[in-house]
């Protein structure tokens, strides 16, 4: 279900449990979607791609995220999410792309999530695997997430990102342009 960039606004529906066979749910770039993620979203066990980037969604990411074990893409960047990244996300063993930058998610990326970088999350020449607000010297200092396994670290205020290459800062890039290209290429 691709409803990206359709000028949608309001809250996500509370009851999504009838969408059990949904594999792709793309609401990215609507800017007017707000509120928190309904618990019924975590019941969509067949979901492979969840793209909610570029909205005004808020609240925390529930521990129930681990129930979405078929996920290959989780794109939450450019939202108002808060709290920490649940360790249960590590149960999503097929996850290839995780984008949580430009949010208010803080704390430390759990080891269970970092272990995915040896299983499925892996940078390629064309795609980043894992981006977060982990840039050292972050302009505003908070939110700041400690991430030992991100391949791109960003500053959520300046929107500048550094692509990491074998733990060496290699270049500054415009994150919005690159990620928007990646999302469009996958759809």
PDB file of C-alpha atoms in Angstrom:
ATOM      1  CA  UNK A   1       0.000   0.000   0.000  1.00  0.00           C
ATOM      2  CA  UNK A   2       1.790   3.102  -1.224  1.00  0.00           C
ATOM      3  CA  UNK A   3       0.235   6.345  -0.024  1.00  0.00           C
ATOM      4  CA  UNK A   4       3.464   8.332  -0.007  1.00  0.00           C
ATOM      5  CA  UNK A   5       3.416  12.061  -0.723  1.00  0.00           C
ATOM      6  CA  UNK A   6      -0.371  12.324  -0.907  1.00  0.00           C
ATOM      7  CA  UNK A   7      -0.807  15.264   1.472  1.00  0.00           C
ATOM      8  CA  UNK A   8      -2.476  13.006   4.047  1.00  0.00           C
ATOM      9  CA  UNK A   9      -3.039  14.470   7.493  1.00  0.00           C
ATOM     10  CA  UNK A  10      -4.374  13.393  10.879  1.00  0.00           C
ATOM     11  CA  UNK A  11      -3.673  10.299  12.958  1.00  0.00           C
ATOM     12  CA  UNK A  12      -3.004   6.796  11.726  1.00  0.00           C
ATOM     13  CA  UNK A  13      -6.072   4.538  12.021  1.00  0.00           C
ATOM     14  CA  UNK A  14      -6.310   2.849  15.413  1.00  0.00           C
ATOM     15  CA  UNK A  15      -7.393  -0.508  14.010  1.00  0.00           C
ATOM     16  CA  UNK A  16      -5.194  -1.949  11.290  1.00  0.00           C
ATOM     17  CA  UNK A  17      -5.580  -5.574  12.321  1.00  0.00           C
ATOM     18  CA  UNK A  18      -7.648  -6.385   9.200  1.00  0.00           C
ATOM     19  CA  UNK A  19      -4.582  -5.735   7.033  1.00  0.00           C
ATOM     20  CA  UNK A  20      -2.870  -8.999   8.085  1.00  0.00           C
ATOM     21  CA  UNK A  21      -1.439  -9.765   4.619  1.00  0.00           C
ATOM     22  CA  UNK A  22      -0.062  -6.228   4.030  1.00  0.00           C
ATOM     23  CA  UNK A  23       3.600  -6.402   2.979  1.00  0.00           C
ATOM     24  CA  UNK A  24       4.386  -2.769   2.101  1.00  0.00           C
ATOM     25  CA  UNK A  25       3.028   0.208   4.019  1.00  0.00           C
ATOM     26  CA  UNK A  26       4.411   3.499   2.704  1.00  0.00           C
ATOM     27  CA  UNK A  27       3.102   6.744   4.149  1.00  0.00           C
ATOM     28  CA  UNK A  28       6.363   8.613   3.677  1.00  0.00           C
ATOM     29  CA  UNK A  29       6.493  12.310   2.897  1.00  0.00           C
ATOM     30  CA  UNK A  30       2.944  13.256   3.809  1.00  0.00           C
ATOM     31  CA  UNK A  31       4.068  15.854   6.394  1.00  0.00           C
ATOM     32  CA  UNK A  32       0.577  16.097   7.897  1.00  0.00           C
ATOM     33  CA  UNK A  33       0.385  12.712   9.604  1.00  0.00           C
ATOM     34  CA  UNK A  34       0.720  13.056  13.367  1.00  0.00           C
ATOM     35  CA  UNK A  35       0.030  11.183  16.581  1.00  0.00           C
ATOM     36  CA  UNK A  36       1.641   7.970  17.736  1.00  0.00           C
ATOM     37  CA  UNK A  37       1.882   4.537  16.176  1.00  0.00           C
ATOM     38  CA  UNK A  38      -1.225   2.472  16.992  1.00  0.00           C
ATOM     39  CA  UNK A  39      -0.607  -0.873  18.686  1.00  0.00           C
ATOM     40  CA  UNK A  40      -2.492  -2.642  15.870  1.00  0.00           C
ATOM     41  CA  UNK A  41       0.356  -1.704  13.504  1.00  0.00           C
ATOM     42  CA  UNK A  42       2.563  -4.199  15.313  1.00  0.00           C
ATOM     43  CA  UNK A  43       0.095  -6.987  14.478  1.00  0.00           C
ATOM     44  CA  UNK A  44       0.941  -6.825  10.757  1.00  0.00           C
ATOM     45  CA  UNK A  45       3.260  -9.826  10.877  1.00  0.00           C
ATOM     46  CA  UNK A  46       3.652 -10.047   7.062  1.00  0.00           C
ATOM     47  CA  UNK A  47       4.861  -6.445   6.813  1.00  0.00           C
ATOM     48  CA  UNK A  48       8.203  -6.206   4.992  1.00  0.00           C
ATOM     49  CA  UNK A  49       8.522  -2.470   4.387  1.00  0.00           C
ATOM     50  CA  UNK A  50       7.317   0.232   6.759  1.00  0.00           C
ATOM     51  CA  UNK A  51       8.105   3.723   5.518  1.00  0.00           C
ATOM     52  CA  UNK A  52       6.781   6.555   7.664  1.00  0.00           C
ATOM     53  CA  UNK A  53       9.506   9.138   7.002  1.00  0.00           C
ATOM     54  CA  UNK A  54       8.750  12.834   6.602  1.00  0.00           C
ATOM     55  CA  UNK A  55       5.702  13.177   8.844  1.00  0.00           C
ATOM     56  CA  UNK A  56       5.023  14.566  12.315  1.00  0.00           C
ATOM     57  CA  UNK A  57       4.558  11.230  14.059  1.00  0.00           C
ATOM     58  CA  UNK A  58       5.461  11.158  17.735  1.00  0.00           C
ATOM     59  CA  UNK A  59       5.590   8.906  20.767  1.00  0.00           C
ATOM     60  CA  UNK A  60       7.946   6.037  21.372  1.00  0.00           C
ATOM     61  CA  UNK A  61       8.614   2.928  19.346  1.00  0.00           C
ATOM     62  CA  UNK A  62       6.967   0.070  21.212  1.00  0.00           C
ATOM     63  CA  UNK A  63       8.733  -3.120  22.265  1.00  0.00           C
ATOM     64  CA  UNK A  64       6.113  -4.781  20.066  1.00  0.00           C
ATOM     65  CA  UNK A  65       8.179  -3.735  17.015  1.00  0.00           C
ATOM     66  CA  UNK A  66       9.868  -7.140  17.306  1.00  0.00           C
ATOM     67  CA  UNK A  67       6.602  -8.761  16.205  1.00  0.00           C
ATOM     68  CA  UNK A  68       7.239  -7.337  12.727  1.00  0.00           C
ATOM     69  CA  UNK A  69       9.813 -10.059  12.144  1.00  0.00           C
ATOM     70  CA  UNK A  70       9.474  -9.972   8.329  1.00  0.00           C
ATOM     71  CA  UNK A  71      10.614  -6.320   8.108  1.00  0.00           C
ATOM     72  CA  UNK A  72      13.351  -5.556   5.584  1.00  0.00           C
ATOM     73  CA  UNK A  73      12.927  -1.747   5.683  1.00  0.00           C
ATOM     74  CA  UNK A  74      12.058   0.520   8.613  1.00  0.00           C
ATOM     75  CA  UNK A  75      12.194   4.187   7.690  1.00  0.00           C
ATOM     76  CA  UNK A  76      11.192   6.542  10.516  1.00  0.00           C
ATOM     77  CA  UNK A  77      13.440   9.541   9.801  1.00  0.00           C
ATOM     78  CA  UNK A  78      12.148  13.135   9.830  1.00  0.00           C
ATOM     79  CA  UNK A  79       9.539  12.556  12.552  1.00  0.00           C
ATOM     80  CA  UNK A  80       9.106  13.468  16.212  1.00  0.00           C
ATOM     81  CA  UNK A  81       9.533  10.013  17.732  1.00  0.00           C
ATOM     82  CA  UNK A  82      11.101   9.934  21.198  1.00  0.00           C
ATOM     83  CA  UNK A  83      12.394   7.456  23.737  1.00  0.00           C
ATOM     84  CA  UNK A  84      14.941   4.778  22.923  1.00  0.00           C
ATOM     85  CA  UNK A  85      15.243   2.117  20.264  1.00  0.00           C
ATOM     86  CA  UNK A  86      13.762  -1.126  21.657  1.00  0.00           C
ATOM     87  CA  UNK A  87      16.087  -4.132  21.824  1.00  0.00           C
ATOM     88  CA  UNK A  88      13.220  -6.238  20.428  1.00  0.00           C
ATOM     89  CA  UNK A  89      13.966  -4.665  17.027  1.00  0.00           C
ATOM     90  CA  UNK A  90      16.787  -7.213  16.989  1.00  0.00           C
ATOM     91  CA  UNK A  91      14.122  -9.874  16.400  1.00  0.00           C
ATOM     92  CA  UNK A  92      13.637  -8.441  12.906  1.00  0.00           C
ATOM     93  CA  UNK A  93      16.404 -10.625  11.470  1.00  0.00           C
ATOM     94  CA  UNK A  94      15.620  -9.733   7.833  1.00  0.00           C
ATOM     95  CA  UNK A  95      15.994  -5.987   8.427  1.00  0.00           C
ATOM     96  CA  UNK A  96      18.285  -4.515   5.751  1.00  0.00           C
ATOM     97  CA  UNK A  97      17.569  -0.774   6.076  1.00  0.00           C
ATOM     98  CA  UNK A  98      16.951   1.170   9.280  1.00  0.00           C
ATOM     99  CA  UNK A  99      16.644   4.957   9.163  1.00  0.00           C
ATOM    100  CA  UNK A 100      15.952   6.716  12.468  1.00  0.00           C
ATOM    101  CA  UNK A 101      17.794  10.020  12.041  1.00  0.00           C
ATOM    102  CA  UNK A 102      16.188  13.414  12.529  1.00  0.00           C
ATOM    103  CA  UNK A 103      13.972  12.130  15.317  1.00  0.00           C
ATOM    104  CA  UNK A 104      14.150  12.518  19.067  1.00  0.00           C
ATOM    105  CA  UNK A 105      15.187   8.900  19.611  1.00  0.00           C
ATOM    106  CA  UNK A 106      18.098   8.838  22.018  1.00  0.00           C
ATOM    107  CA  UNK A 107      20.036   6.561  24.336  1.00  0.00           C
ATOM    108  CA  UNK A 108      22.182   3.731  23.043  1.00  0.00           C
ATOM    109  CA  UNK A 109      21.436   1.423  20.142  1.00  0.00           C
ATOM    110  CA  UNK A 110      20.916  -1.988  21.780  1.00  0.00           C
ATOM    111  CA  UNK A 111      23.398  -4.784  21.087  1.00  0.00           C
ATOM    112  CA  UNK A 112      20.548  -6.910  19.693  1.00  0.00           C
ATOM    113  CA  UNK A 113      19.990  -4.291  16.997  1.00  0.00           C
ATOM    114  CA  UNK A 114      23.705  -3.878  16.285  1.00  0.00           C
ATOM    115  CA  UNK A 115      24.008  -7.639  15.849  1.00  0.00           C
ATOM    116  CA  UNK A 116      21.816  -7.243  12.761  1.00  0.00           C
ATOM    117  CA  UNK A 117      24.731  -5.525  11.010  1.00  0.00           C
ATOM    118  CA  UNK A 118      26.470  -8.894  10.792  1.00  0.00           C
ATOM    119  CA  UNK A 119      23.275 -10.638   9.676  1.00  0.00           C
ATOM    120  CA  UNK A 120      21.273  -8.356   7.410  1.00  0.00           C
ATOM    121  CA  UNK A 121      21.966  -4.627   7.926  1.00  0.00           C
ATOM    122  CA  UNK A 122      24.830  -3.940   5.578  1.00  0.00           C
ATOM    123  CA  UNK A 123      25.982  -0.883   3.665  1.00  0.00           C
ATOM    124  CA  UNK A 124      26.339  -1.140  -0.100  1.00  0.00           C
ATOM    125  CA  UNK A 125      27.577   1.372  -2.642  1.00  0.00           C
ATOM    126  CA  UNK A 126      23.974   2.280  -3.485  1.00  0.00           C
ATOM    127  CA  UNK A 127      22.237   2.119  -0.103  1.00  0.00           C
ATOM    128  CA  UNK A 128      22.909   2.995   3.482  1.00  0.00           C
ATOM    129  CA  UNK A 129      21.870   0.396   5.967  1.00  0.00           C
ATOM    130  CA  UNK A 130      21.553   2.248   9.277  1.00  0.00           C
ATOM    131  CA  UNK A 131      21.366   5.985   9.919  1.00  0.00           C
ATOM    132  CA  UNK A 132      20.751   7.752  13.224  1.00  0.00           C
ATOM    133  CA  UNK A 133      21.485  11.001  15.071  1.00  0.00           C
ATOM    134  CA  UNK A 134      24.826   9.675  16.274  1.00  0.00           C
ATOM    135  CA  UNK A 135      27.104  12.393  14.932  1.00  0.00           C
ATOM    136  CA  UNK A 136      29.735  13.213  17.537  1.00  0.00           C
ATOM    137  CA  UNK A 137      29.619  16.900  18.342  1.00  0.00           C
ATOM    138  CA  UNK A 138      25.937  16.990  17.385  1.00  0.00           C
ATOM    139  CA  UNK A 139      25.112  20.717  17.042  1.00  0.00           C
ATOM    140  CA  UNK A 140      22.373  20.656  19.654  1.00  0.00           C
ATOM    141  CA  UNK A 141      23.874  17.783  21.681  1.00  0.00           C
ATOM    142  CA  UNK A 142      20.415  16.246  22.164  1.00  0.00           C
ATOM    143  CA  UNK A 143      18.854  14.076  20.955  1.00  0.00           C
ATOM    144  CA  UNK A 144      21.955  12.018  20.596  1.00  0.00           C
ATOM    145  CA  UNK A 145      22.051   8.293  20.172  1.00  0.00           C
ATOM    146  CA  UNK A 146      25.148   6.248  20.820  1.00  0.00           C
ATOM    147  CA  UNK A 147      25.592   3.902  17.896  1.00  0.00           C
ATOM    148  CA  UNK A 148      28.521   1.565  17.404  1.00  0.00           C
ATOM    149  CA  UNK A 149      27.033   0.010  14.281  1.00  0.00           C
ATOM    150  CA  UNK A 150      25.556   2.866  12.209  1.00  0.00           C
ATOM    151  CA  UNK A 151      27.036   3.435   8.783  1.00  0.00           C
ATOM    152  CA  UNK A 152      25.721   7.008   8.648  1.00  0.00           C
ATOM    153  CA  UNK A 153      25.679   9.426  11.579  1.00  0.00           C
ATOM    154  CA  UNK A 154      23.625  12.608  11.380  1.00  0.00           C
ATOM    155  CA  UNK A 155      22.965  15.845  13.189  1.00  0.00           C
ATOM    156  CA  UNK A 156      19.203  16.309  13.432  1.00  0.00           C
ATOM    157  CA  UNK A 157      19.402  20.110  13.516  1.00  0.00           C
ATOM    158  CA  UNK A 158      21.734  20.807  10.601  1.00  0.00           C
ATOM    159  CA  UNK A 159      20.569  17.732   8.626  1.00  0.00           C
ATOM    160  CA  UNK A 160      24.205  17.024   7.841  1.00  0.00           C
ATOM    161  CA  UNK A 161      25.329  13.435   7.838  1.00  0.00           C
ATOM    162  CA  UNK A 162      28.636  11.689   7.753  1.00  0.00           C
ATOM    163  CA  UNK A 163      28.961   8.387   6.009  1.00  0.00           C
ATOM    164  CA  UNK A 164      31.216   6.152   8.038  1.00  0.00           C
ATOM    165  CA  UNK A 165      33.730   4.002   6.245  1.00  0.00           C
ATOM    166  CA  UNK A 166      35.473   1.459   8.423  1.00  0.00           C
ATOM    167  CA  UNK A 167      35.130   3.798  11.395  1.00  0.00           C
ATOM    168  CA  UNK A 168      36.712   6.721   9.508  1.00  0.00           C
ATOM    169  CA  UNK A 169      34.597   9.760   8.648  1.00  0.00           C
ATOM    170  CA  UNK A 170      34.715   9.806   4.880  1.00  0.00           C
ATOM    171  CA  UNK A 171      32.413  12.521   3.562  1.00  0.00           C
ATOM    172  CA  UNK A 172      29.562  14.849   4.398  1.00  0.00           C
ATOM    173  CA  UNK A 173      26.415  14.338   2.378  1.00  0.00           C
ATOM    174  CA  UNK A 174      22.919  15.709   2.138  1.00  0.00           C
ATOM    175  CA  UNK A 175      20.871  12.987   3.796  1.00  0.00           C
ATOM    176  CA  UNK A 176      17.483  14.055   2.510  1.00  0.00           C
ATOM    177  CA  UNK A 177      18.516  13.837  -1.136  1.00  0.00           C
ATOM    178  CA  UNK A 178      20.191  10.435  -0.829  1.00  0.00           C
ATOM    179  CA  UNK A 179      17.456   8.806   1.246  1.00  0.00           C
ATOM    180  CA  UNK A 180      14.665  10.151  -0.908  1.00  0.00           C
ATOM    181  CA  UNK A 181      16.435   8.666  -3.944  1.00  0.00           C
ATOM    182  CA  UNK A 182      16.769   5.336  -2.156  1.00  0.00           C
ATOM    183  CA  UNK A 183      13.093   5.239  -1.175  1.00  0.00           C
ATOM    184  CA  UNK A 184      11.996   6.107  -4.725  1.00  0.00           C
ATOM    185  CA  UNK A 185      14.255   3.446  -6.243  1.00  0.00           C
ATOM    186  CA  UNK A 186      12.791   0.719  -4.011  1.00  0.00           C
ATOM    187  CA  UNK A 187       9.174   1.581  -4.882  1.00  0.00           C
TER     188      UNK A 187
END
